[in-house]
Amino acid sequence: MPLSPDELSRLVALRHDLHAHPELGFEETRTADLVAGVLEEAGITLHRGLGVTGVVGTLTRGNGPGRIALRADMDALAMPELTGLPHASRNPGRMHACGHDGHTVMLLGAALELARDGGFDGTVHFIFQPAEEGRGGAARMVADGFFQRFPVDRVYGLHNMPGLDPDEIAVVEGPQLASSDRWEVVFTGEGTHGAKPHLGRDPITAAGAFLSAIHTIVARVVDPLAPAVVSACALEAGDFAALNVIPDTARVGGTARAYAPGVRDQLEAELDRIARGIAATYGLSAAFTYRRGVPPVVNDPGATAIALGAARAALPKVRTAFPPSTAGDDFAVFSQEVPGCYAWLGNGPAVEGALHHNTRYDFNDAAIAPGVAYWCALVRADLRA
């Protein structure tokens, strides 16, 4: 049975409440308390504490051996909100600018409907994950024993996507989001007077050459048919209060993204090679570090086929082709352990151009009912009664 007007109104009110009280990764205590309260009210078995503030609800119907997990992220971003909405953030410097408030509410709505109406045979775990936004919440839940405590056959994720209609969903096999890694190089030379550069070894000149050279990695080293991104995002050298001093060091850092493990390895190796080569050219040293973050999200064919069937049963508009994103999502930590599928649910037009991580972004309440319908159809498709 679909959501009643009263049930939908309750979910909208809850979404607005979560939006007004955003919390950062591993700090989602109020959010987790609200989630736990809704699950307990529905009679769903509750587990707390995985990943510090994570919540897992477990619901079993019948005797079926199938076990699946549905994941929603709960955390907000460290940024101000400028929407001016009645339910705008009341926590300064905190904002739900990626729609995780909507993700949480859609999964809660599905949990309530499935607890009330059933229609499946097996076990579903509802994962309310903390700290998706770069703080490693999924990895922490897995390290805390998620798969040992809640063995599953498949895992499913869902993210809102501006540009698609709220009753439209994209379910696509293959790569969906890129790996997300961080790199850093420190060039160390010999500082000297800015008027006498020949007496030192200039790390700023080396950093400039490095910044120019790294763009040849994607353009000339990586296969043109294999998407990749290398971006320098931070630069630190010298002192604007001492503009006649060439410093000893220059520090450069950035991000690298890829969809394939081999390309990911290539990016790391090439950044290191260029850093060492530039250092040798300019007669100084380079210390290179590469920190691997989340792996790419790649939809499994079998799980995608199940999700696609559910999407077609639940929603009027279904896309089977949609471009992958160069953003990352640590849903990949779950889906690298068991087959998974990550879908894109429409959030309507990008209002005034506001996309994810924008100070004027807001989840579209019109997507709540379609999201709940998709989740319920997916459980019933995977765990057929």
CSV table of C-alpha atoms in Angstrom, one decimal:
chain,number,residue,atom,x,y,z
A,1,MET,CA,0.0,0.0,0.0
A,2,PRO,CA,1.5,3.4,-1.0
A,3,LEU,CA,2.0,6.2,1.5
A,4,SER,CA,-1.1,7.9,2.8
A,5,PRO,CA,-1.3,11.7,2.8
A,6,ASP,CA,-0.8,11.7,6.5
A,7,GLU,CA,2.3,9.4,6.3
A,8,LEU,CA,3.8,11.5,3.6
A,9,SER,CA,3.2,14.7,5.6
A,10,ARG,CA,4.9,13.1,8.5
A,11,LEU,CA,8.0,12.2,6.4
A,12,VAL,CA,8.1,15.7,4.9
A,13,ALA,CA,8.0,17.2,8.4
A,14,LEU,CA,10.8,14.9,9.5
A,15,ARG,CA,12.9,15.8,6.5
A,16,HIS,CA,12.5,19.5,7.3
A,17,ASP,CA,13.5,18.8,10.9
A,18,LEU,CA,16.6,17.0,9.9
A,19,HIS,CA,17.5,19.7,7.4
A,20,ALA,CA,17.2,22.3,10.1
A,21,HIS,CA,19.5,20.4,12.4
A,22,PRO,CA,22.4,19.2,10.3
A,23,GLU,CA,25.2,17.3,11.9
A,24,LEU,CA,28.7,16.4,10.6
A,25,GLY,CA,30.1,12.9,10.2
A,26,PHE,CA,30.4,10.9,13.5
A,27,GLU,CA,28.5,13.7,15.2
A,28,GLU,CA,25.0,12.7,14.1
A,29,THR,CA,23.7,11.9,17.6
A,30,ARG,CA,20.4,13.8,17.2
A,31,THR,CA,19.8,12.4,13.8
A,32,ALA,CA,20.6,8.8,15.0
A,33,ASP,CA,18.2,9.3,17.9
A,34,LEU,CA,15.4,10.3,15.6
A,35,VAL,CA,16.1,7.4,13.2
A,36,ALA,CA,16.2,4.9,16.1
A,37,GLY,CA,12.9,6.3,17.5
A,38,VAL,CA,11.1,5.7,14.2
A,39,LEU,CA,12.5,2.2,13.7
A,40,GLU,CA,11.6,1.2,17.3
A,41,GLU,CA,8.1,2.6,16.9
A,42,ALA,CA,7.6,0.3,13.8
A,43,GLY,CA,8.8,-2.7,15.7
A,44,ILE,CA,12.0,-3.1,13.7
A,45,THR,CA,15.0,-4.6,15.5
A,46,LEU,CA,17.5,-1.9,16.3
A,47,HIS,CA,21.3,-1.9,16.4
A,48,ARG,CA,23.3,1.1,17.4
A,49,GLY,CA,27.0,2.1,17.7
A,50,LEU,CA,28.5,0.7,14.4
A,51,GLY,CA,30.6,3.5,13.0
A,52,VAL,CA,30.1,5.5,16.2
A,53,THR,CA,26.7,7.0,15.3
A,54,GLY,CA,25.5,4.5,12.8
A,55,VAL,CA,22.1,2.8,13.1
A,56,VAL,CA,21.1,-0.5,11.6
A,57,GLY,CA,17.4,-1.7,11.6
A,58,THR,CA,16.6,-5.4,10.8
A,59,LEU,CA,13.3,-6.6,9.5
A,60,THR,CA,12.5,-10.3,8.8
A,61,ARG,CA,9.4,-11.7,7.2
A,62,GLY,CA,8.8,-15.4,6.5
A,63,ASN,CA,11.5,-18.0,6.4
A,64,GLY,CA,13.4,-17.1,3.2
A,65,PRO,CA,17.2,-17.3,3.3
A,66,GLY,CA,17.7,-14.1,1.3
A,67,ARG,CA,19.5,-11.2,3.1
A,68,ILE,CA,19.9,-7.7,1.6
A,69,ALA,CA,20.9,-4.3,2.9
A,70,LEU,CA,19.7,-0.8,1.9
A,71,ARG,CA,21.9,2.1,2.7
A,72,ALA,CA,21.2,5.8,3.4
A,73,ASP,CA,23.7,8.4,4.6
A,74,MET,CA,22.9,10.8,7.4
A,75,ASP,CA,25.7,13.4,7.6
A,76,ALA,CA,25.8,17.1,6.5
A,77,LEU,CA,28.5,19.3,5.2
A,78,ALA,CA,30.6,22.0,7.0
A,79,MET,CA,29.3,24.9,5.0
A,80,PRO,CA,26.8,27.7,5.5
A,81,GLU,CA,23.2,27.6,4.1
A,82,LEU,CA,21.9,30.5,2.1
A,83,THR,CA,18.5,29.1,1.0
A,84,GLY,CA,16.4,31.3,3.2
A,85,LEU,CA,13.9,28.5,3.6
A,86,PRO,CA,11.8,28.2,6.8
A,87,HIS,CA,13.5,24.9,7.5
A,88,ALA,CA,17.0,26.2,6.8
A,89,SER,CA,19.9,25.1,9.0
A,90,ARG,CA,19.9,26.4,12.5
A,91,ASN,CA,23.4,25.1,13.1
A,92,PRO,CA,25.9,27.7,11.8
A,93,GLY,CA,28.4,26.4,9.4
A,94,ARG,CA,26.5,23.2,8.9
A,95,MET,CA,24.2,22.3,6.0
A,96,HIS,CA,22.5,19.4,4.3
A,97,ALA,CA,23.7,20.4,0.9
A,98,CYS,CA,23.8,17.0,-0.6
A,99,GLY,CA,20.3,15.7,0.2
A,100,HIS,CA,21.3,13.2,2.9
A,101,ASP,CA,18.3,14.4,4.9
A,102,GLY,CA,16.1,13.2,2.1
A,103,HIS,CA,18.0,9.9,1.8
A,104,THR,CA,17.4,9.2,5.5
A,105,VAL,CA,13.7,10.0,5.3
A,106,MET,CA,13.1,7.9,2.2
A,107,LEU,CA,14.7,4.8,3.8
A,108,LEU,CA,12.7,5.4,7.0
A,109,GLY,CA,9.5,5.6,5.0
A,110,ALA,CA,10.4,2.3,3.3
A,111,ALA,CA,11.1,0.7,6.6
A,112,LEU,CA,7.7,1.9,8.0
A,113,GLU,CA,5.8,0.6,5.0
A,114,LEU,CA,7.6,-2.7,4.8
A,115,ALA,CA,7.1,-3.3,8.6
A,116,ARG,CA,3.4,-2.5,8.1
A,117,ASP,CA,2.7,-4.4,4.9
A,118,GLY,CA,5.4,-7.0,4.4
A,119,GLY,CA,5.2,-8.5,1.0
A,120,PHE,CA,8.7,-10.1,1.1
A,121,ASP,CA,10.3,-13.3,2.3
A,122,GLY,CA,13.7,-12.9,4.0
A,123,THR,CA,15.7,-10.3,5.9
A,124,VAL,CA,16.4,-6.7,5.1
A,125,HIS,CA,18.9,-4.5,6.9
A,126,PHE,CA,18.3,-0.8,6.8
A,127,ILE,CA,21.7,1.0,7.1
A,128,PHE,CA,21.7,4.5,8.3
A,129,GLN,CA,25.4,5.4,7.8
A,130,PRO,CA,27.3,8.3,9.3
A,131,ALA,CA,30.2,10.3,7.8
A,132,GLU,CA,29.8,9.7,4.1
A,133,GLU,CA,31.3,13.1,3.3
A,134,GLY,CA,34.9,12.2,3.4
A,135,ARG,CA,35.2,11.0,7.0
A,136,GLY,CA,35.1,7.3,6.3
A,137,GLY,CA,31.7,6.2,7.8
A,138,ALA,CA,31.2,3.1,5.7
A,139,ALA,CA,34.8,1.9,6.4
A,140,ARG,CA,34.2,2.4,10.1
A,141,MET,CA,30.9,0.4,10.1
A,142,VAL,CA,32.7,-2.4,8.2
A,143,ALA,CA,35.6,-2.3,10.6
A,144,ASP,CA,33.2,-2.5,13.5
A,145,GLY,CA,31.9,-5.8,12.1
A,146,PHE,CA,28.9,-4.9,9.9
A,147,PHE,CA,29.3,-7.9,7.6
A,148,GLN,CA,30.0,-10.3,10.4
A,149,ARG,CA,26.9,-9.2,12.4
A,150,PHE,CA,24.7,-8.7,9.3
A,151,PRO,CA,25.7,-11.0,6.5
A,152,VAL,CA,24.0,-10.0,3.3
A,153,ASP,CA,23.9,-11.2,-0.3
A,154,ARG,CA,23.5,-7.8,-1.9
A,155,VAL,CA,23.6,-4.1,-0.9
A,156,TYR,CA,21.8,-1.2,-2.5
A,157,GLY,CA,22.2,2.5,-2.5
A,158,LEU,CA,20.3,5.5,-3.7
A,159,HIS,CA,21.3,9.2,-4.3
A,160,ASN,CA,19.2,12.2,-5.3
A,161,MET,CA,20.1,13.8,-8.7
A,162,PRO,CA,19.1,17.3,-9.8
A,163,GLY,CA,18.2,17.4,-13.5
A,164,LEU,CA,16.1,14.3,-13.4
A,165,ASP,CA,12.3,14.5,-12.5
A,166,PRO,CA,11.4,13.4,-9.0
A,167,ASP,CA,9.5,10.4,-10.4
A,168,GLU,CA,12.5,9.5,-12.6
A,169,ILE,CA,15.3,7.1,-11.7
A,170,ALA,CA,18.5,5.9,-13.4
A,171,VAL,CA,19.6,2.4,-12.8
A,172,VAL,CA,22.7,1.6,-14.8
A,173,GLU,CA,25.2,-1.3,-14.8
A,174,GLY,CA,28.9,-0.6,-14.4
A,175,PRO,CA,30.8,2.5,-13.1
A,176,GLN,CA,28.7,5.1,-11.3
A,177,LEU,CA,31.2,7.1,-9.2
A,178,ALA,CA,34.9,7.4,-9.2
A,179,SER,CA,37.5,6.5,-6.7
A,180,SER,CA,38.5,9.4,-4.5
A,181,ASP,CA,42.2,9.7,-3.6
A,182,ARG,CA,44.4,12.5,-2.2
A,183,TRP,CA,48.0,13.3,-3.1
A,184,GLU,CA,50.6,15.7,-1.9
A,185,VAL,CA,54.1,16.7,-2.9
A,186,VAL,CA,56.6,18.7,-0.9
A,187,PHE,CA,59.5,20.1,-2.9
A,188,THR,CA,62.5,21.0,-0.7
A,189,GLY,CA,65.3,23.2,-2.1
A,190,GLU,CA,67.5,25.8,-0.6
A,191,GLY,CA,66.1,29.2,0.3
A,192,THR,CA,67.9,32.4,-0.6
A,193,HIS,CA,67.4,36.1,-1.3
A,194,GLY,CA,64.8,36.7,-4.0
A,195,ALA,CA,67.3,39.0,-5.8
A,196,LYS,CA,70.0,36.2,-5.8
A,197,PRO,CA,68.1,33.1,-7.0
A,198,HIS,CA,71.4,31.6,-8.4
A,199,LEU,CA,72.6,31.1,-4.8
A,200,GLY,CA,69.7,28.7,-3.9
A,201,ARG,CA,67.4,26.0,-5.2
A,202,ASP,CA,64.0,27.4,-5.9
A,203,PRO,CA,61.1,25.0,-4.9
A,204,ILE,CA,58.5,27.4,-6.2
A,205,THR,CA,59.8,27.1,-9.8
A,206,ALA,CA,59.8,23.3,-9.4
A,207,ALA,CA,56.2,23.4,-8.1
A,208,GLY,CA,55.1,25.5,-11.1
A,209,ALA,CA,56.7,23.0,-13.5
A,210,PHE,CA,55.0,20.2,-11.6
A,211,LEU,CA,51.6,21.9,-11.8
A,212,SER,CA,52.0,22.2,-15.6
A,213,ALA,CA,53.3,18.6,-16.1
A,214,ILE,CA,50.6,16.7,-14.2
A,215,HIS,CA,48.0,17.6,-16.8
A,216,THR,CA,49.8,15.4,-19.3
A,217,ILE,CA,48.8,12.3,-17.2
A,218,VAL,CA,45.2,12.3,-18.4
A,219,ALA,CA,46.0,13.9,-21.7
A,220,ARG,CA,48.9,11.7,-22.8
A,221,VAL,CA,49.3,8.7,-20.4
A,222,VAL,CA,45.8,7.3,-19.5
A,223,ASP,CA,43.8,5.6,-22.3
A,224,PRO,CA,41.5,8.2,-23.8
A,225,LEU,CA,38.6,5.8,-23.4
A,226,ALA,CA,39.3,5.5,-19.6
A,227,PRO,CA,38.0,8.5,-17.7
A,228,ALA,CA,40.3,10.0,-15.1
A,229,VAL,CA,40.8,13.3,-13.2
A,230,VAL,CA,44.0,14.8,-11.7
A,231,SER,CA,43.5,18.2,-10.0
A,232,ALA,CA,45.8,20.3,-7.9
A,233,CYS,CA,43.7,22.0,-5.2
A,234,ALA,CA,46.1,23.4,-2.7
A,235,LEU,CA,49.4,25.3,-2.9
A,236,GLU,CA,51.6,26.6,-0.1
A,237,ALA,CA,54.9,28.3,-0.4
A,238,GLY,CA,56.7,31.4,0.9
A,239,ASP,CA,55.3,34.4,2.8
A,240,PHE,CA,53.6,37.5,1.4
A,241,ALA,CA,55.1,39.4,4.2
A,242,ALA,CA,58.6,38.5,2.8
A,243,LEU,CA,58.4,38.9,-0.9
A,244,ASN,CA,62.2,39.1,-1.3
A,245,VAL,CA,62.7,35.6,0.2
A,246,ILE,CA,62.7,32.4,-1.9
A,247,PRO,CA,61.6,29.7,0.6
A,248,ASP,CA,63.1,26.3,1.3
A,249,THR,CA,59.9,24.4,0.5
A,250,ALA,CA,56.8,24.4,-1.7
A,251,ARG,CA,53.8,22.1,-1.0
A,252,VAL,CA,51.2,21.1,-3.6
A,253,GLY,CA,48.2,18.8,-3.0
A,254,GLY,CA,45.1,17.7,-4.8
A,255,THR,CA,42.8,14.9,-5.8
A,256,ALA,CA,42.8,12.0,-8.3
A,257,ARG,CA,39.7,10.2,-9.6
A,258,ALA,CA,39.3,7.0,-11.7
A,259,TYR,CA,36.7,4.3,-12.4
A,260,ALA,CA,39.1,1.4,-13.0
A,261,PRO,CA,41.7,0.0,-10.5
A,262,GLY,CA,44.4,-0.1,-13.2
A,263,VAL,CA,43.8,3.6,-14.0
A,264,ARG,CA,43.9,4.4,-10.3
A,265,ASP,CA,47.3,2.7,-10.0
A,266,GLN,CA,48.5,4.6,-13.1
A,267,LEU,CA,47.6,8.0,-11.6
A,268,GLU,CA,49.5,7.3,-8.4
A,269,ALA,CA,52.6,6.0,-10.3
A,270,GLU,CA,52.6,9.0,-12.7
A,271,LEU,CA,52.2,11.7,-10.1
A,272,ASP,CA,55.2,10.1,-8.2
A,273,ARG,CA,57.3,9.8,-11.4
A,274,ILE,CA,56.7,13.4,-12.4
A,275,ALA,CA,57.4,14.7,-8.9
A,276,ARG,CA,60.7,12.9,-8.8
A,277,GLY,CA,61.6,13.9,-12.3
A,278,ILE,CA,60.9,17.6,-11.7
A,279,ALA,CA,62.9,17.5,-8.4
A,280,ALA,CA,65.9,16.0,-10.3
A,281,THR,CA,65.6,18.6,-13.0
A,282,TYR,CA,65.8,21.5,-10.6
A,283,GLY,CA,68.3,19.9,-8.2
A,284,LEU,CA,66.1,19.5,-5.2
A,285,SER,CA,64.1,16.7,-3.4
A,286,ALA,CA,60.5,15.7,-3.5
A,287,ALA,CA,58.5,13.9,-0.9
A,288,PHE,CA,55.4,12.3,-2.5
A,289,THR,CA,52.4,10.8,-0.6
A,290,TYR,CA,49.3,9.3,-2.0
A,291,ARG,CA,46.4,8.5,0.2
A,292,ARG,CA,43.7,6.2,-1.2
A,293,GLY,CA,40.2,7.1,-0.2
A,294,VAL,CA,37.1,5.3,-1.4
A,295,PRO,CA,37.2,2.9,-4.3
A,296,PRO,CA,34.9,3.5,-7.3
A,297,VAL,CA,31.2,2.5,-7.2
A,298,VAL,CA,30.6,-0.1,-9.8
A,299,ASN,CA,27.2,-1.6,-10.2
A,300,ASP,CA,27.1,-5.4,-10.3
A,301,PRO,CA,25.1,-6.8,-13.3
A,302,GLY,CA,23.0,-9.2,-11.2
A,303,ALA,CA,22.1,-6.6,-8.5
A,304,THR,CA,21.4,-4.0,-11.2
A,305,ALA,CA,19.0,-6.3,-13.0
A,306,ILE,CA,17.0,-6.8,-9.8
A,307,ALA,CA,17.0,-3.0,-9.1
A,308,LEU,CA,16.0,-2.2,-12.7
A,309,GLY,CA,13.0,-4.5,-12.5
A,310,ALA,CA,12.0,-2.9,-9.2
A,311,ALA,CA,12.4,0.6,-10.6
A,312,ARG,CA,10.2,-0.2,-13.6
A,313,ALA,CA,7.5,-1.6,-11.3
A,314,ALA,CA,7.6,1.4,-9.0
A,315,LEU,CA,8.2,4.5,-11.1
A,316,PRO,CA,6.9,5.8,-14.5
A,317,LYS,CA,10.3,7.0,-15.8
A,318,VAL,CA,13.3,4.8,-15.8
A,319,ARG,CA,16.7,5.4,-17.4
A,320,THR,CA,19.1,2.6,-18.3
A,321,ALA,CA,21.8,5.0,-19.5
A,322,PHE,CA,23.2,7.8,-17.4
A,323,PRO,CA,26.7,9.3,-17.2
A,324,PRO,CA,28.8,8.3,-14.2
A,325,SER,CA,29.9,11.0,-11.8
A,326,THR,CA,33.5,11.9,-11.0
A,327,ALA,CA,32.4,12.5,-7.4
A,328,GLY,CA,32.9,9.6,-4.9
A,329,ASP,CA,30.7,7.8,-2.4
A,330,ASP,CA,31.9,5.4,0.3
A,331,PHE,CA,28.9,3.1,-0.5
A,332,ALA,CA,31.7,1.5,-2.5
A,333,VAL,CA,33.1,0.1,0.7
A,334,PHE,CA,30.0,-1.9,1.1
A,335,SER,CA,29.6,-2.9,-2.6
A,336,GLN,CA,33.2,-4.1,-2.9
A,337,GLU,CA,32.4,-6.8,-0.3
A,338,VAL,CA,29.1,-8.0,-1.9
A,339,PRO,CA,27.3,-7.3,-5.2
A,340,GLY,CA,25.7,-3.9,-5.1
A,341,CYS,CA,23.7,-1.4,-7.1
A,342,TYR,CA,23.6,2.4,-6.7
A,343,ALA,CA,20.7,4.3,-8.3
A,344,TRP,CA,20.1,7.9,-9.1
A,345,LEU,CA,16.6,9.3,-8.1
A,346,GLY,CA,15.5,12.6,-9.6
A,347,ASN,CA,15.5,15.8,-7.5
A,348,GLY,CA,13.8,18.0,-10.1
A,349,PRO,CA,15.4,21.0,-11.9
A,350,ALA,CA,18.5,22.6,-10.3
A,351,VAL,CA,16.8,25.7,-8.8
A,352,GLU,CA,18.9,28.8,-9.7
A,353,GLY,CA,21.7,26.4,-10.8
A,354,ALA,CA,22.1,25.0,-7.3
A,355,LEU,CA,23.6,21.5,-7.5
A,356,HIS,CA,25.1,19.3,-4.8
A,357,HIS,CA,27.3,21.0,-2.2
A,358,ASN,CA,25.9,24.4,-3.1
A,359,THR,CA,24.9,26.8,-0.3
A,360,ARG,CA,21.4,27.1,-1.9
A,361,TYR,CA,20.7,23.4,-2.4
A,362,ASP,CA,17.7,21.6,-0.9
A,363,PHE,CA,16.3,18.1,-1.3
A,364,ASN,CA,13.0,18.0,-3.2
A,365,ASP,CA,10.2,16.7,-1.0
A,366,ALA,CA,8.4,15.5,-4.2
A,367,ALA,CA,11.0,12.8,-4.4
A,368,ILE,CA,10.1,11.2,-1.0
A,369,ALA,CA,7.2,9.1,-2.2
A,370,PRO,CA,9.0,7.9,-5.4
A,371,GLY,CA,12.0,7.0,-3.3
A,372,VAL,CA,10.0,5.0,-0.8
A,373,ALA,CA,8.1,3.3,-3.6
A,374,TYR,CA,11.4,2.3,-5.2
A,375,TRP,CA,12.9,0.9,-2.0
A,376,CYS,CA,9.8,-1.1,-1.2
A,377,ALA,CA,9.6,-2.5,-4.7
A,378,LEU,CA,13.3,-3.4,-4.5
A,379,VAL,CA,12.9,-5.4,-1.3
A,380,ARG,CA,9.9,-7.2,-2.7
A,381,ALA,CA,11.7,-7.9,-6.0
A,382,ASP,CA,14.9,-9.2,-4.4
A,383,LEU,CA,13.2,-11.1,-1.5
A,384,ARG,CA,10.2,-12.5,-3.4
A,385,ALA,CA,7.4,-13.8,-1.1
